[in-house]
C-alpha atoms as a PDB file:
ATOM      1  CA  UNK A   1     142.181 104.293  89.059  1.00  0.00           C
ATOM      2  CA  UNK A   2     143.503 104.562  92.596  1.00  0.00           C
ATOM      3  CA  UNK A   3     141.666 103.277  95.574  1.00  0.00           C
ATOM      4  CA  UNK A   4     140.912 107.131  97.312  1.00  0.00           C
ATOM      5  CA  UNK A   5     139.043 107.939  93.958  1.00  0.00           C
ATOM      6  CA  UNK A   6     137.055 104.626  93.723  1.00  0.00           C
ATOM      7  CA  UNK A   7     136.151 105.626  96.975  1.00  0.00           C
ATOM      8  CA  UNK A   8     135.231 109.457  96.079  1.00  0.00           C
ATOM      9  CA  UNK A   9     133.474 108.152  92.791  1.00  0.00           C
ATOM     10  CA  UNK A  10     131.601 104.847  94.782  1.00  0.00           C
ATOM     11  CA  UNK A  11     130.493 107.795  97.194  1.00  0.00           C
ATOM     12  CA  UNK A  12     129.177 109.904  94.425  1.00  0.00           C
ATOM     13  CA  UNK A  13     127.191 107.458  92.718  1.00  0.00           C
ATOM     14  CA  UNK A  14     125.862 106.486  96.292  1.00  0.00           C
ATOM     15  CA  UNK A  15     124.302 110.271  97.139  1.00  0.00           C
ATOM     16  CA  UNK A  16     123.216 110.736  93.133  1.00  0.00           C
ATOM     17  CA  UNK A  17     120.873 107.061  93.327  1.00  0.00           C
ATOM     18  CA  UNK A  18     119.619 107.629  96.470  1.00  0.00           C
ATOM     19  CA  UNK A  19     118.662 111.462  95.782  1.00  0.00           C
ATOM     20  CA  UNK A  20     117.252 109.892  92.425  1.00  0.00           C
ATOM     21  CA  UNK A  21     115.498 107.187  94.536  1.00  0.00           C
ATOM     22  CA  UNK A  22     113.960 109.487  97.226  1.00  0.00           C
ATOM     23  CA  UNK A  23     112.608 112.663  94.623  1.00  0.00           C
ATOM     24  CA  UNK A  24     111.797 109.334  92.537  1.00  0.00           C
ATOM     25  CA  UNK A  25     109.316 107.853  95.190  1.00  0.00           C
ATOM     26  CA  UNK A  26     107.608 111.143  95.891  1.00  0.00           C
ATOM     27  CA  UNK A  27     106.542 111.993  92.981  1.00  0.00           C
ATOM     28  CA  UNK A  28     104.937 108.097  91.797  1.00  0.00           C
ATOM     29  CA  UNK A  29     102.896 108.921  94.920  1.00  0.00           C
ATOM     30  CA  UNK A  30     102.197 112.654  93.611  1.00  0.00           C
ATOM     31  CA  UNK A  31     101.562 111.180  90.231  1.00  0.00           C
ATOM     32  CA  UNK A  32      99.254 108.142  91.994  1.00  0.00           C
ATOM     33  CA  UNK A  33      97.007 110.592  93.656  1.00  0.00           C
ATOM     34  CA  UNK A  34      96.394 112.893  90.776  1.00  0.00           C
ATOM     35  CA  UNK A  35      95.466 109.701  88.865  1.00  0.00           C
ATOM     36  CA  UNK A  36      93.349 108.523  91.839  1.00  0.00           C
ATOM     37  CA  UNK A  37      91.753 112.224  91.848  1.00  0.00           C
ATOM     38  CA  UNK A  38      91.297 111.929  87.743  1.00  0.00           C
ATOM     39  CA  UNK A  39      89.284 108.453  88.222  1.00  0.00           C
ATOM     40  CA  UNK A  40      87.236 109.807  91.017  1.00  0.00           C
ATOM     41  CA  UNK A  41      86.641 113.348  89.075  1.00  0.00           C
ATOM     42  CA  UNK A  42      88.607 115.046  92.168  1.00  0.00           C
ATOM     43  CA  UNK A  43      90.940 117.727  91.942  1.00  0.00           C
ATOM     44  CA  UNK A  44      93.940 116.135  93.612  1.00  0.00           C
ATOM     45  CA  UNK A  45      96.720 118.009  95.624  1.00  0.00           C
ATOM     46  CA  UNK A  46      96.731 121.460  93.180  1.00  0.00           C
ATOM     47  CA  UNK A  47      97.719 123.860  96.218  1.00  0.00           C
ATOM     48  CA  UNK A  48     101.254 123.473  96.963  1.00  0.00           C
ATOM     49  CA  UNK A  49     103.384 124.952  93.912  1.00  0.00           C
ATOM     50  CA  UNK A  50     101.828 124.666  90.126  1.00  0.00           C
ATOM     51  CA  UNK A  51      99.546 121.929  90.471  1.00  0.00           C
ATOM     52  CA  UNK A  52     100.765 120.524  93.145  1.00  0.00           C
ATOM     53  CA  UNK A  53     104.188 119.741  91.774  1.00  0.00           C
ATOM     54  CA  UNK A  54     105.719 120.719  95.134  1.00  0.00           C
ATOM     55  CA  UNK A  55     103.311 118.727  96.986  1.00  0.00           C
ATOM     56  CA  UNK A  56     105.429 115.549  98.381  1.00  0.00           C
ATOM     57  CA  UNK A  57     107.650 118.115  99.719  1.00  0.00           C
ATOM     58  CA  UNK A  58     104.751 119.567 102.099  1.00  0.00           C
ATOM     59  CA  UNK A  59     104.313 116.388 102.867  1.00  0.00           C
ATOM     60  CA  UNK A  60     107.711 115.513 103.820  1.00  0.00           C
ATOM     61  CA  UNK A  61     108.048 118.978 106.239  1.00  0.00           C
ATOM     62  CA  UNK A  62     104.583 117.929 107.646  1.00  0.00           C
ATOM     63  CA  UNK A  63     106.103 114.815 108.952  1.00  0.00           C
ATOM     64  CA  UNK A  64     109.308 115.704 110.368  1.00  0.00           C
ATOM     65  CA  UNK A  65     107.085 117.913 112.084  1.00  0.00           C
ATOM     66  CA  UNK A  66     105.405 115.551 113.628  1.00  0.00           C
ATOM     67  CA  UNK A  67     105.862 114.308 117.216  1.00  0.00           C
ATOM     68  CA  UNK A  68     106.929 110.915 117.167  1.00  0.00           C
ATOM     69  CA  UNK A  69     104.632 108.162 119.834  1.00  0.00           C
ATOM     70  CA  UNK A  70     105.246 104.920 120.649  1.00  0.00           C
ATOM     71  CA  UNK A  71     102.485 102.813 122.384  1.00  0.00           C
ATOM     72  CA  UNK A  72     102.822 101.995 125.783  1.00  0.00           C
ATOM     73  CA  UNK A  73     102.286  98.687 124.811  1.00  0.00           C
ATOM     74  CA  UNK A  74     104.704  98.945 121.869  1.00  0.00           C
ATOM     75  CA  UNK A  75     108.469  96.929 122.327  1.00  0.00           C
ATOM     76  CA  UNK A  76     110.002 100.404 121.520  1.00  0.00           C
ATOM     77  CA  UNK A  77     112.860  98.592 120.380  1.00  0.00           C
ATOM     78  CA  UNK A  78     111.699  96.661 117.292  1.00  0.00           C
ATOM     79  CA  UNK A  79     108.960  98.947 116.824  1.00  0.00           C
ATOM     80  CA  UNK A  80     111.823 101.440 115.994  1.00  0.00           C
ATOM     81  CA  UNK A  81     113.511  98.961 114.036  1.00  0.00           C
ATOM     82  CA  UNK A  82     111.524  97.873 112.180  1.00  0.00           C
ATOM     83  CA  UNK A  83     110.854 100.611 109.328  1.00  0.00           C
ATOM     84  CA  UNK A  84     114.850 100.922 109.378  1.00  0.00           C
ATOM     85  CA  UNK A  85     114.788  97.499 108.433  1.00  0.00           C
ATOM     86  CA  UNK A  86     112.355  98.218 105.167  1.00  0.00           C
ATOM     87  CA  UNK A  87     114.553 101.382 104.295  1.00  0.00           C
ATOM     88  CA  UNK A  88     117.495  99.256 104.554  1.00  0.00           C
ATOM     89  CA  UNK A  89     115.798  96.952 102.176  1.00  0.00           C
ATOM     90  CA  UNK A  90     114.610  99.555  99.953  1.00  0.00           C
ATOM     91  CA  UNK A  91     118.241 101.181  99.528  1.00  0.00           C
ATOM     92  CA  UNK A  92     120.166  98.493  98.935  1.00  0.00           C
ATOM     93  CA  UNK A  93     118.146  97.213  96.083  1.00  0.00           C
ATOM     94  CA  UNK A  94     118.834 100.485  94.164  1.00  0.00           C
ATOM     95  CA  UNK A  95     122.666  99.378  94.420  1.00  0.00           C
ATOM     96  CA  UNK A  96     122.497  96.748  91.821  1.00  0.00           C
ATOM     97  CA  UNK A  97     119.814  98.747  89.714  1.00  0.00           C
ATOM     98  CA  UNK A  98     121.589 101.168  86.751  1.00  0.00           C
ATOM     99  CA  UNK A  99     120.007 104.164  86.309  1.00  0.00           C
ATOM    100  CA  UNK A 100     121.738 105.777  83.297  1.00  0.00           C
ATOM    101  CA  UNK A 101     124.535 104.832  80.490  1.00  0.00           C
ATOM    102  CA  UNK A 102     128.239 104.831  81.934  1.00  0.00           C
ATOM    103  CA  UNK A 103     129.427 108.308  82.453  1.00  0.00           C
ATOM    104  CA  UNK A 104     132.979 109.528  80.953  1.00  0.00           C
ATOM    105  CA  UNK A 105     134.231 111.956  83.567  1.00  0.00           C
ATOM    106  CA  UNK A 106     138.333 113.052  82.950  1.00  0.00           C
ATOM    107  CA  UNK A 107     138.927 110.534  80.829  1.00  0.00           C
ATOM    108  CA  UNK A 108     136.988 107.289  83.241  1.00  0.00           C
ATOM    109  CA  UNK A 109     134.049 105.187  82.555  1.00  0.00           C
ATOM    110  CA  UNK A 110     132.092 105.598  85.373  1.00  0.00           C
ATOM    111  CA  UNK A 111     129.143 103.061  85.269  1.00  0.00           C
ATOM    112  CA  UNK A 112     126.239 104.688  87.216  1.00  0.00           C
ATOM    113  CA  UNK A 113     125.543 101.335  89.411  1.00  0.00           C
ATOM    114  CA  UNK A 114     126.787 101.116  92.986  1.00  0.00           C
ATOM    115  CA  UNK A 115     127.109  97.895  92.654  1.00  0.00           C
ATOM    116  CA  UNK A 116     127.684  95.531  89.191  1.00  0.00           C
ATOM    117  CA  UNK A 117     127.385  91.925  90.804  1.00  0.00           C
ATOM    118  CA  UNK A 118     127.123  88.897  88.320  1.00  0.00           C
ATOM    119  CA  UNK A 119     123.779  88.038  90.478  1.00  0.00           C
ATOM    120  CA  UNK A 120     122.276  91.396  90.551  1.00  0.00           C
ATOM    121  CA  UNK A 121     118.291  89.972  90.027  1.00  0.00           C
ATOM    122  CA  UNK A 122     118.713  86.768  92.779  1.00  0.00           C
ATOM    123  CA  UNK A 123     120.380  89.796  95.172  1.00  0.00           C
ATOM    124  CA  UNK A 124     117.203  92.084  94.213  1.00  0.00           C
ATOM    125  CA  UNK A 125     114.405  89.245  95.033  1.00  0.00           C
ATOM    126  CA  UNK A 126     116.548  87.900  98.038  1.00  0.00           C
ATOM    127  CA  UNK A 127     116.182  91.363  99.771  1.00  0.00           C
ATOM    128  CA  UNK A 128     112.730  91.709  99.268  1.00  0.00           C
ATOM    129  CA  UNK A 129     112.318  88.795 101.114  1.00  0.00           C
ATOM    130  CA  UNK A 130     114.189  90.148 103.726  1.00  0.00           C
ATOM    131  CA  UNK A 131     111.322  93.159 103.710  1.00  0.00           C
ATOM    132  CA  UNK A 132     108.413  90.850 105.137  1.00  0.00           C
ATOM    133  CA  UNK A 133     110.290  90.395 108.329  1.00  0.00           C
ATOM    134  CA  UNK A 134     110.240  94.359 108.284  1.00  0.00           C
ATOM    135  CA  UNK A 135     106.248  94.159 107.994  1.00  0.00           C
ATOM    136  CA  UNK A 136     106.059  90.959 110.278  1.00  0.00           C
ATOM    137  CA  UNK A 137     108.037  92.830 113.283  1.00  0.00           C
ATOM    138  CA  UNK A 138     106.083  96.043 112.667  1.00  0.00           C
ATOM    139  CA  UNK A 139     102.913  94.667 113.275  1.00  0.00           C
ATOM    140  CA  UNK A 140     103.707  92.412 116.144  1.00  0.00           C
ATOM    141  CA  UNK A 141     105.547  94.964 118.009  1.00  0.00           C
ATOM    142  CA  UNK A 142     103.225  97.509 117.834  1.00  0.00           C
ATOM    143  CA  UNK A 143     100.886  96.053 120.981  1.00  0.00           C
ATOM    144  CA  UNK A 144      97.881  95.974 118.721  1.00  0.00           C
ATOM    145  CA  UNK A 145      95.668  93.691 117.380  1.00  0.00           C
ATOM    146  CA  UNK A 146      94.883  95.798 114.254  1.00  0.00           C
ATOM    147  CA  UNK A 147      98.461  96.154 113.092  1.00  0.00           C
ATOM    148  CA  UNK A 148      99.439  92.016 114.554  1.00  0.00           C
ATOM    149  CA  UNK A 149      96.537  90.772 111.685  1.00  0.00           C
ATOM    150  CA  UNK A 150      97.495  93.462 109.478  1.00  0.00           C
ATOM    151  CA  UNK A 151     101.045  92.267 109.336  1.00  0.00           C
ATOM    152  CA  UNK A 152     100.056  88.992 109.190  1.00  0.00           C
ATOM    153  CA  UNK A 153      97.986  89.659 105.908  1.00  0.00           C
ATOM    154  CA  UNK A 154     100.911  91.829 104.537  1.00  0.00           C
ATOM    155  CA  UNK A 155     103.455  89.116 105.153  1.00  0.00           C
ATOM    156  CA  UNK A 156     101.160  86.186 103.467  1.00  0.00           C
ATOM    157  CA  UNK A 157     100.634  88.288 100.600  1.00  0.00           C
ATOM    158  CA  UNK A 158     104.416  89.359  99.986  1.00  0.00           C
ATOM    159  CA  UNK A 159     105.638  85.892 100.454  1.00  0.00           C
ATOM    160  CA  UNK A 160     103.130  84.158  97.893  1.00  0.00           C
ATOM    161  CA  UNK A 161     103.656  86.463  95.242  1.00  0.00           C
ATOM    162  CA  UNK A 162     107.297  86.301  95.373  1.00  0.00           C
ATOM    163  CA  UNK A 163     106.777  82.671  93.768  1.00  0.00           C
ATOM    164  CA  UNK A 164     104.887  84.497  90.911  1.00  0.00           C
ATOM    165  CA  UNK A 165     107.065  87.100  90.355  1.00  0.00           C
ATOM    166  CA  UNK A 166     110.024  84.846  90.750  1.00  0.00           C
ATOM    167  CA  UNK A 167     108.724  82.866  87.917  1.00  0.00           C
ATOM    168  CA  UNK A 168     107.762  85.905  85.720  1.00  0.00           C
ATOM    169  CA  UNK A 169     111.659  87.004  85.971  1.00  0.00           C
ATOM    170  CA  UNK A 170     112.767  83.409  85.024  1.00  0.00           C
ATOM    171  CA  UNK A 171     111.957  84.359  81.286  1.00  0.00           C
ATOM    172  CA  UNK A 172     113.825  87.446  80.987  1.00  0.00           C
ATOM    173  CA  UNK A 173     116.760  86.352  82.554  1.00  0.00           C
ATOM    174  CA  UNK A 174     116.900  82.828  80.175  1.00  0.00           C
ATOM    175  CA  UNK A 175     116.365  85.367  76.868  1.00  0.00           C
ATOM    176  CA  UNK A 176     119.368  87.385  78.416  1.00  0.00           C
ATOM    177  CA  UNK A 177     121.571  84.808  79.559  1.00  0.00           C
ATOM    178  CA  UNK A 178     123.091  86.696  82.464  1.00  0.00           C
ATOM    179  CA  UNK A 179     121.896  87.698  85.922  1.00  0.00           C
ATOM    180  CA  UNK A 180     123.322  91.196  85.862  1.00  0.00           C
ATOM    181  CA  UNK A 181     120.880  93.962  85.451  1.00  0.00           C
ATOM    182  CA  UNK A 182     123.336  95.673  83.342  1.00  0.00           C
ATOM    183  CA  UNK A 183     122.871  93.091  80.707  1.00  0.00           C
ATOM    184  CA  UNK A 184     119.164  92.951  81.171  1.00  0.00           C
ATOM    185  CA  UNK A 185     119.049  96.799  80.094  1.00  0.00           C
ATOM    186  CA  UNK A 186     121.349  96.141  77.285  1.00  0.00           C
ATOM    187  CA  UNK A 187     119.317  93.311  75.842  1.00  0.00           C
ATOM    188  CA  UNK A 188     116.479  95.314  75.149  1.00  0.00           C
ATOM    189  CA  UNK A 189     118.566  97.747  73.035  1.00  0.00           C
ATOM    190  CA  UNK A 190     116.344  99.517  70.594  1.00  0.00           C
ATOM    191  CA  UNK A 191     112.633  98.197  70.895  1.00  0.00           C
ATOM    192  CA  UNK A 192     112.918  95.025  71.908  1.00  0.00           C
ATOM    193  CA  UNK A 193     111.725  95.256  74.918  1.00  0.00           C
ATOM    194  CA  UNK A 194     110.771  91.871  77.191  1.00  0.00           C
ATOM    195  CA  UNK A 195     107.228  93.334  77.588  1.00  0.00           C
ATOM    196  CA  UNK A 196     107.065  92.846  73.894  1.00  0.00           C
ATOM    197  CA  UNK A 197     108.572  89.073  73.990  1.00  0.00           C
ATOM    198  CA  UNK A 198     107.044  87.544  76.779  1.00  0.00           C
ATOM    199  CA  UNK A 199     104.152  89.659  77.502  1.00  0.00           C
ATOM    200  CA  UNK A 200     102.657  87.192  79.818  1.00  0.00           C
ATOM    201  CA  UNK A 201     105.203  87.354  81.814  1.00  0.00           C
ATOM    202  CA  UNK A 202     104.728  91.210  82.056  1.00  0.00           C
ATOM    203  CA  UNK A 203     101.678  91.074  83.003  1.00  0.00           C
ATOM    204  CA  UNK A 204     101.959  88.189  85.797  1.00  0.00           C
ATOM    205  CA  UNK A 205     104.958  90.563  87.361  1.00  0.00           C
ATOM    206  CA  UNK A 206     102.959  93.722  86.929  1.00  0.00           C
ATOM    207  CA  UNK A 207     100.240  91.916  88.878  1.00  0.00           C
ATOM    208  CA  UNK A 208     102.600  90.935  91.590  1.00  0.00           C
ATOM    209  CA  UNK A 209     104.285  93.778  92.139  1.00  0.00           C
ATOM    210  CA  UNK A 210     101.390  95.635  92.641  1.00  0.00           C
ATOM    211  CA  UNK A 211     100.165  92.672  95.225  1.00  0.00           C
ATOM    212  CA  UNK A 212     104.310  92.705  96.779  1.00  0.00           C
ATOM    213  CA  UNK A 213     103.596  96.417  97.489  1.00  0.00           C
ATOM    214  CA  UNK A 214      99.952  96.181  98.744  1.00  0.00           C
ATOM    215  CA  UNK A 215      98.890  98.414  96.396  1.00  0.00           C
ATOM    216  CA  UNK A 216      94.935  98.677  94.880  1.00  0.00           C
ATOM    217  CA  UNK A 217      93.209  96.629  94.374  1.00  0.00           C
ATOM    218  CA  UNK A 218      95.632  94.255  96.941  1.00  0.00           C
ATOM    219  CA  UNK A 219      95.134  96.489  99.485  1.00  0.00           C
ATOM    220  CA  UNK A 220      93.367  93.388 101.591  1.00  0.00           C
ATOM    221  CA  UNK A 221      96.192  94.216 104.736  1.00  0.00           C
ATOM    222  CA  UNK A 222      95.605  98.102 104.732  1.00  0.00           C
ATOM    223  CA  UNK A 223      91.359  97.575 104.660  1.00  0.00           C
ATOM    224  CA  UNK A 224      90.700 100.276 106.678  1.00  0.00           C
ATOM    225  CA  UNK A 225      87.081  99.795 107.639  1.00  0.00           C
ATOM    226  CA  UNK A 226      88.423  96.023 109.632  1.00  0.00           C
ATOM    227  CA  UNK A 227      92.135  96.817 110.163  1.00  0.00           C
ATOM    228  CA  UNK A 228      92.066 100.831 110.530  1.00  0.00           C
ATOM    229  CA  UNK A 229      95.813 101.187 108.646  1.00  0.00           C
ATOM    230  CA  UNK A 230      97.067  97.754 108.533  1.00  0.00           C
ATOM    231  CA  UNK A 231     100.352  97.037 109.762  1.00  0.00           C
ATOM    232  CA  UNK A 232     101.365 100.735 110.192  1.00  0.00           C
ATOM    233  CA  UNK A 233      98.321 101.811 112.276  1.00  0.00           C
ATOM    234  CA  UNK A 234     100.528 102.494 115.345  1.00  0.00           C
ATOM    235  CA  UNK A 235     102.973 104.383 113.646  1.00  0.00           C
ATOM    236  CA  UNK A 236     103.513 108.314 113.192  1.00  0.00           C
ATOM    237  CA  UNK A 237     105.871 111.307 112.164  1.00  0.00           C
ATOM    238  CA  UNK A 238     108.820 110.178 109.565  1.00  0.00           C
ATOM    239  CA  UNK A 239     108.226 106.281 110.580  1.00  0.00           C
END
C-alpha cells in the first residue's frame, strides 16, 4: 500500500469514527431522557420527528443559534479553551477504540481503528486524565464562584475514580494479555464476555464511569439548587 492511499484510507476512517462518535453521543442523550421521562411517567422529547428520533438534531441547530457570551470577568482566553481541550480529549480516545471488524475494500484489509497502538487502554486512561484540567480551567476561568467550586468538585471526583476504574481494567487486560483494544474485542469472541468473568470488576467500572462523567446519581458538581450548573454555568451556544 503506498503512502498517498494510507493517507486517503487514515482520512476515511478519521471522518467515518468521528461521524459515528458525534450521531453516537446524541442519541445516548436522546435515549437518557426518554428513560429519565419513562421513570418519572413523562412523555420525553416526542415532537421533533417520530418520537422524537430527530430530537438531538433540534438541539444541535438551537445551539449554533445561539449567541455566544463571555463574562466580563471571564479570561476569554482559557475560557475558550477550555471545552476545545475536552473535545480534544474526547476525539482522540475514539482513535485507539475499533468500532467494527477489518474491512476488505479492492483487495486491502482495512482495520476500522485510526490508530492500533500496542498501549491502546494506558493511552485511553492517560487522556482522560488530561480531561480534568479541561474541567479545572473551565471553572476557574469563568470569573465565578459557582462554576470555581463546581470545577473543583468535578475535578476531585474524576481524579479519585480514575484509581477505581484503573483497577477495574487491570483484570481484563491480565485475562487478555495485551494492551491493545483490538485484542480486548477479540478475547471475548463468542460469549465470553469480561462482564461474565470478572463481574465485579464490571460493576466497580460501571460505577466509575458513571461518577468520571458526573452522571446521576454523581451529579454532586452539577447540584443545581447550590452550584446553579456546576462548572459550565457560565457557558452558552455550541460551548
Amino acid at each position: 500500500m503506498s503512502v498517498l492511499e494510507i493517507i486517503v484510507f487514515t482520512v476515511v476512517k478519521i471522518v467515518l469514527i468521528l461521524t459515528v462518535m458525534l450521531l453516537m453521543v446524541s442519541y445516548l442523550v436522546y435515549f437518557e431522557r426518554r428513560v429519565s421521562a419513562w421513570v418519572q411517567n413523562r412523555l420525553g422529547p416526542n415532537r421533533v420527528g417520530w418520537e422524537g428520533v430527530l430530537q438531538p438534531f433540534a438541539d444541535v441547530f438551537k445551539l449554533l443559534l445561539k449567541e455566544d457570551i463571555v463574562p466580563v470577568k471571564a479570561n476569554q482566553f482559557i475560557h475558550t479553551l477550555a471545552p476545545v481541550i475536552a473535545l480534544f480529549v474526547a476525539f482522540a480516545t475514539y482513535a485507539v477504540i475499533p468500532i467494527a471488524s477489518p474491512l476488505k475494500i479492492f483487495g486491502y484489509e482495512i482495520p476500522l481503528v485510526v490508530a492500533d497502538v500496542n498501549i491502546g487502554v494506558l493511552y485511553v486512561l492517560a487522556l482522560t486524565s488530561v480531561g480534568v484540567y479541561a474541567i479545572t480551567l473551565a471553572g476557574w476561568s469563568s470569573g465565578s464562584k459557582y462554576s470555581l467550586f463546581g470545577g473543583i468538585r468535578s475535578s476531585a471526583q474524576m481524579i479519585s475514580y480514575e484509581i477505581s476504574m484503573g483497577f477495574s481494567v487491570a483484570g481484563v487486560l491480565l485475562f487478555a494479555e495485551s494492551l491493545r483494544p483490538i485484542a480486548l474485542v477479540q478475547s471475548q469472541g463468542s460469549w465470553m464476555w469480561n462482564a461474565w468473568i470478572q463481574p465485579i470488576g464490571f460493576i466497580t467500572f460501571v460505577v466509575s464511569a458513571f461518577a468520571e462523567t458526573n452522571r446521576l446519581p454523581f451529579d454532586l458538581p452539577e447540584a443545581e439548587p447550590e452550584l446553579v450548573g456546576g462548572y459550565h454555568t457560565e457557558y452558552s451556544s455550541m460551548k
